[in-house]
Amino acid sequence: MMIWVKLLTSALIIACVTELAKKFPLYGGIIAALPLISLLSIFWLTVQGETVKQIQTFTIGVIIGLPATIILLLVVYVMLKHSFPLLVALVAGAIAWGLSLGIQKFVLNHFNIHL
């Protein structure tokens, strides 16, 4: 039952954001950038009885993923601005995201930082 509540909540949020983005693309983007998914995930992890340590680990994972996500969005934006097809821009963004995470992991390991 809980999975259906999660699915419905997530679907409603996505539907609302995309409907808003149709009329007001800038505001839709700003709302989409809010940490709604992270906050919902923390809420559901808490409801499911996960430990504070598990939620802390999840939160640091979100923080670690932010730079790569920013790069993904920048690549998609620039490619769309230069009239690349959406699918090409999304694939390039996903590749840039993966490379960014790999580089980030390499740099952190180089400085002996293990999260």
Coordinates of N, CA and C in Angstrom, one line a residue:
M1 N 0.8 -1.2 0.0 CA 0.0 0.0 0.0 C 0.9 1.3 0.0
M2 N 2.0 1.2 0.8 CA 2.8 2.4 0.9 C 3.4 2.8 -0.4
I3 N 3.8 1.8 -1.2 CA 4.4 2.0 -2.6 C 3.4 2.8 -3.4
W4 N 2.1 2.5 -3.3 CA 1.1 3.3 -4.2 C 1.0 4.7 -3.7
V5 N 1.1 4.9 -2.4 CA 1.0 6.3 -1.9 C 2.2 7.1 -2.4
K6 N 3.4 6.5 -2.4 CA 4.6 7.1 -2.9 C 4.5 7.4 -4.4
L7 N 4.1 6.4 -5.1 CA 3.9 6.6 -6.6 C 2.9 7.7 -6.9
L8 N 1.8 7.7 -6.2 CA 0.8 8.7 -6.5 C 1.3 10.1 -6.1
T9 N 1.9 10.2 -5.0 CA 2.5 11.5 -4.5 C 3.5 12.0 -5.5
S10 N 4.4 11.2 -5.9 CA 5.5 11.6 -6.9 C 4.8 12.0 -8.2
A11 N 3.9 11.2 -8.7 CA 3.2 11.5 -10.0 C 2.5 12.8 -9.9
L12 N 1.8 13.1 -8.8 CA 1.1 14.3 -8.7 C 2.0 15.5 -8.7
I13 N 3.2 15.4 -8.1 CA 4.1 16.5 -8.0 C 4.7 16.8 -9.4
I14 N 5.0 15.7 -10.1 CA 5.6 15.8 -11.5 C 4.5 16.4 -12.4
A15 N 3.3 16.0 -12.3 CA 2.2 16.5 -13.1 C 2.0 18.0 -12.9
C16 N 2.0 18.4 -11.6 CA 1.8 19.8 -11.3 C 2.9 20.7 -11.8
V17 N 4.1 20.2 -11.6 CA 5.3 21.0 -12.1 C 5.2 21.1 -13.6
T18 N 4.9 20.0 -14.4 CA 4.9 20.1 -15.8 C 3.8 21.0 -16.3
E19 N 2.6 20.9 -15.7 CA 1.5 21.8 -16.1 C 1.9 23.3 -15.8
L20 N 2.5 23.6 -14.7 CA 2.9 24.9 -14.4 C 4.0 25.3 -15.5
A21 N 4.9 24.4 -15.8 CA 5.9 24.8 -16.8 C 5.4 25.1 -18.2
K22 N 4.2 24.5 -18.5 CA 3.6 24.8 -19.8 C 3.3 26.3 -19.9
K23 N 2.7 26.8 -18.8 CA 2.3 28.2 -18.8 C 3.4 29.2 -18.4
F24 N 4.2 28.8 -17.5 CA 5.3 29.6 -16.9 C 6.6 28.8 -16.9
P25 N 7.3 28.6 -18.0 CA 8.5 27.7 -18.0 C 9.6 28.1 -17.0
L26 N 9.8 29.3 -16.8 CA 10.8 29.7 -15.8 C 10.5 29.3 -14.4
Y27 N 9.2 29.6 -14.0 CA 8.8 29.2 -12.7 C 8.7 27.7 -12.5
G28 N 8.3 27.0 -13.6 CA 8.3 25.5 -13.5 C 9.6 25.0 -13.3
G29 N 10.7 25.6 -14.0 CA 12.0 25.2 -13.8 C 12.5 25.4 -12.3
I30 N 12.2 26.6 -11.8 CA 12.6 26.9 -10.5 C 12.0 25.9 -9.5
I31 N 10.7 25.6 -9.6 CA 10.1 24.7 -8.7 C 10.6 23.3 -8.9
A32 N 10.9 22.9 -10.1 CA 11.6 21.6 -10.4 C 12.9 21.5 -9.7
A33 N 13.6 22.6 -9.6 CA 14.9 22.6 -9.0 C 14.9 22.5 -7.4
L34 N 13.7 22.8 -6.9 CA 13.6 22.6 -5.4 C 13.9 21.2 -5.0
P35 N 14.3 21.0 -3.8 CA 14.7 19.6 -3.4 C 13.5 18.8 -3.0
L36 N 12.4 18.9 -3.8 CA 11.2 18.1 -3.5 C 11.4 16.6 -3.4
I37 N 12.1 16.1 -4.3 CA 12.4 14.6 -4.3 C 13.2 14.2 -3.1
S38 N 14.3 15.0 -2.8 CA 15.1 14.7 -1.7 C 14.3 14.8 -0.4
L39 N 13.5 15.9 -0.2 CA 12.7 16.0 1.0 C 11.7 14.9 1.1
L40 N 11.0 14.6 0.0 CA 10.0 13.5 0.0 C 10.7 12.1 0.4
S41 N 11.9 11.9 -0.2 CA 12.6 10.7 0.1 C 13.0 10.6 1.5
I42 N 13.5 11.7 2.1 CA 13.8 11.7 3.5 C 12.6 11.4 4.4
F43 N 11.5 12.1 4.0 CA 10.2 11.8 4.7 C 9.8 10.4 4.6
W44 N 9.8 9.7 3.4 CA 9.4 8.3 3.3 C 10.4 7.4 4.0
L45 N 11.7 7.7 4.0 CA 12.7 6.9 4.7 C 12.4 6.9 6.2
T46 N 12.0 8.1 6.7 CA 11.7 8.3 8.1 C 10.4 7.5 8.5
V47 N 9.4 7.6 7.6 CA 8.1 6.9 7.8 C 8.4 5.4 7.8
Q48 N 9.3 4.9 7.0 CA 9.6 3.5 6.9 C 10.5 3.0 8.0
G49 N 10.9 3.9 8.9 CA 11.7 3.5 10.1 C 13.2 3.4 9.9
E50 N 13.7 4.0 8.8 CA 15.2 4.0 8.6 C 15.9 4.7 9.7
T51 N 17.1 4.4 9.9 CA 17.9 5.0 11.0 C 18.4 6.4 10.5
V52 N 18.7 7.2 11.5 CA 19.3 8.5 11.3 C 20.5 8.4 10.4
K53 N 21.3 7.4 10.7 CA 22.6 7.1 10.0 C 22.3 6.9 8.5
Q54 N 21.3 6.1 8.2 CA 20.9 5.8 6.8 C 20.4 7.1 6.1
I55 N 19.7 7.9 6.8 CA 19.2 9.2 6.3 C 20.4 10.1 6.1
Q56 N 21.3 10.1 7.0 CA 22.5 11.0 6.8 C 23.3 10.5 5.6
T57 N 23.4 9.2 5.4 CA 24.2 8.7 4.2 C 23.4 9.1 2.9
F58 N 22.1 9.0 2.9 CA 21.3 9.4 1.8 C 21.5 10.9 1.5
T59 N 21.5 11.7 2.5 CA 21.7 13.1 2.4 C 23.0 13.5 1.8
I60 N 24.1 12.8 2.2 CA 25.4 13.1 1.7 C 25.5 12.7 0.2
G61 N 24.8 11.6 -0.1 CA 24.7 11.1 -1.5 C 24.1 12.2 -2.4
V62 N 23.0 12.8 -1.9 CA 22.4 13.9 -2.6 C 23.3 15.1 -2.8
I63 N 24.1 15.4 -1.8 CA 25.0 16.5 -1.9 C 26.1 16.2 -2.9
I64 N 26.6 15.0 -2.8 CA 27.7 14.6 -3.8 C 27.2 14.6 -5.2
G65 N 25.9 14.3 -5.4 CA 25.3 14.2 -6.8 C 25.0 15.6 -7.3
L66 N 25.0 16.7 -6.5 CA 24.6 18.0 -7.0 C 25.5 18.5 -8.1
P67 N 26.8 18.5 -7.9 CA 27.7 19.1 -9.0 C 27.5 18.4 -10.4
A68 N 27.4 17.1 -10.4 CA 27.2 16.3 -11.6 C 25.8 16.7 -12.2
T69 N 24.8 16.8 -11.4 CA 23.5 17.2 -11.9 C 23.5 18.6 -12.5
I70 N 24.2 19.5 -11.9 CA 24.3 20.9 -12.5 C 25.0 20.8 -13.8
I71 N 26.0 20.0 -14.0 CA 26.7 19.8 -15.3 C 25.8 19.2 -16.3
L72 N 25.0 18.2 -15.9 CA 24.0 17.6 -16.8 C 23.1 18.6 -17.3
L73 N 22.5 19.4 -16.4 CA 21.6 20.5 -16.9 C 22.2 21.5 -17.8
L74 N 23.5 21.9 -17.5 CA 24.2 22.9 -18.3 C 24.4 22.3 -19.7
V75 N 24.8 21.0 -19.8 CA 25.0 20.4 -21.1 C 23.7 20.4 -21.9
V76 N 22.6 20.0 -21.3 CA 21.4 19.9 -22.0 C 20.9 21.3 -22.4
Y77 N 21.1 22.3 -21.6 CA 20.7 23.7 -21.9 C 21.5 24.2 -23.1
V78 N 22.8 24.0 -23.0 CA 23.7 24.5 -24.1 C 23.4 23.8 -25.4
M79 N 23.2 22.5 -25.4 CA 22.9 21.8 -26.6 C 21.6 22.2 -27.2
L80 N 20.6 22.3 -26.4 CA 19.3 22.8 -26.9 C 19.4 24.2 -27.5
K81 N 20.1 25.0 -26.8 CA 20.3 26.4 -27.3 C 21.0 26.4 -28.7
H82 N 21.8 25.4 -29.0 CA 22.5 25.3 -30.2 C 21.7 24.3 -31.2
S83 N 20.4 24.1 -30.9 CA 19.5 23.4 -31.8 C 19.8 21.9 -32.0
F84 N 20.4 21.3 -31.0 CA 20.6 19.8 -31.1 C 19.2 19.2 -30.7
P85 N 18.9 18.0 -31.3 CA 17.7 17.3 -30.9 C 17.7 17.0 -29.4
L86 N 16.5 17.0 -28.8 CA 16.3 16.8 -27.4 C 17.0 15.5 -27.0
L87 N 16.8 14.4 -27.7 CA 17.3 13.1 -27.3 C 18.8 13.1 -27.3
V88 N 19.5 13.8 -28.3 CA 20.9 13.9 -28.3 C 21.4 14.7 -27.1
A89 N 20.7 15.8 -26.8 CA 21.0 16.7 -25.6 C 20.9 15.9 -24.3
L90 N 19.9 15.1 -24.2 CA 19.7 14.3 -23.0 C 20.8 13.2 -22.8
V91 N 21.1 12.5 -23.9 CA 22.1 11.5 -23.9 C 23.5 12.1 -23.5
A92 N 23.8 13.3 -24.2 CA 25.1 14.0 -23.9 C 25.1 14.4 -22.4
G93 N 23.9 14.9 -21.9 CA 23.9 15.3 -20.5 C 24.1 14.2 -19.6
A94 N 23.5 13.0 -19.9 CA 23.7 11.8 -19.1 C 25.1 11.4 -19.1
I95 N 25.8 11.4 -20.2 CA 27.2 11.0 -20.3 C 28.0 12.0 -19.5
A96 N 27.7 13.3 -19.6 CA 28.5 14.3 -18.9 C 28.3 14.1 -17.4
W97 N 27.1 13.7 -17.0 CA 26.7 13.4 -15.6 C 27.6 12.3 -15.1
G98 N 27.7 11.2 -15.8 CA 28.5 10.0 -15.4 C 29.9 10.4 -15.4
L99 N 30.4 11.1 -16.4 CA 31.8 11.5 -16.4 C 32.1 12.4 -15.2
S100 N 31.2 13.3 -14.9 CA 31.4 14.2 -13.7 C 31.5 13.4 -12.4
L101 N 30.6 12.5 -12.3 CA 30.7 11.6 -11.0 C 32.0 10.9 -11.0
G102 N 32.5 10.3 -12.1 CA 33.7 9.6 -12.1 C 34.9 10.5 -11.8
I103 N 34.9 11.7 -12.4 CA 36.0 12.6 -12.1 C 36.0 13.0 -10.6
Q104 N 34.8 13.3 -10.1 CA 34.6 13.7 -8.7 C 35.1 12.6 -7.8
K105 N 34.8 11.4 -8.1 CA 35.2 10.2 -7.3 C 36.8 10.1 -7.3
F106 N 37.3 10.3 -8.5 CA 38.8 10.3 -8.7 C 39.5 11.4 -7.8
V107 N 38.9 12.6 -7.9 CA 39.5 13.7 -7.2 C 39.4 13.5 -5.6
L108 N 38.2 13.0 -5.2 CA 38.1 12.7 -3.8 C 39.0 11.6 -3.3
N109 N 39.2 10.6 -4.1 CA 40.1 9.5 -3.8 C 41.5 10.0 -3.7
H110 N 41.9 10.9 -4.7 CA 43.2 11.4 -4.8 C 43.6 12.2 -3.5
F111 N 42.6 12.9 -2.9 CA 42.8 13.6 -1.7 C 42.5 12.7 -0.4
N112 N 42.3 11.4 -0.7 CA 42.1 10.5 0.4 C 40.8 10.8 1.2
I113 N 39.8 11.3 0.4 CA 38.5 11.6 1.1 C 37.5 10.4 0.7
H114 N 37.1 9.7 1.7 CA 36.2 8.6 1.4 C 34.9 8.8 2.2
L115 N 33.8 8.9 1.4 CA 32.5 9.2 2.0 C 31.7 8.0 2.2

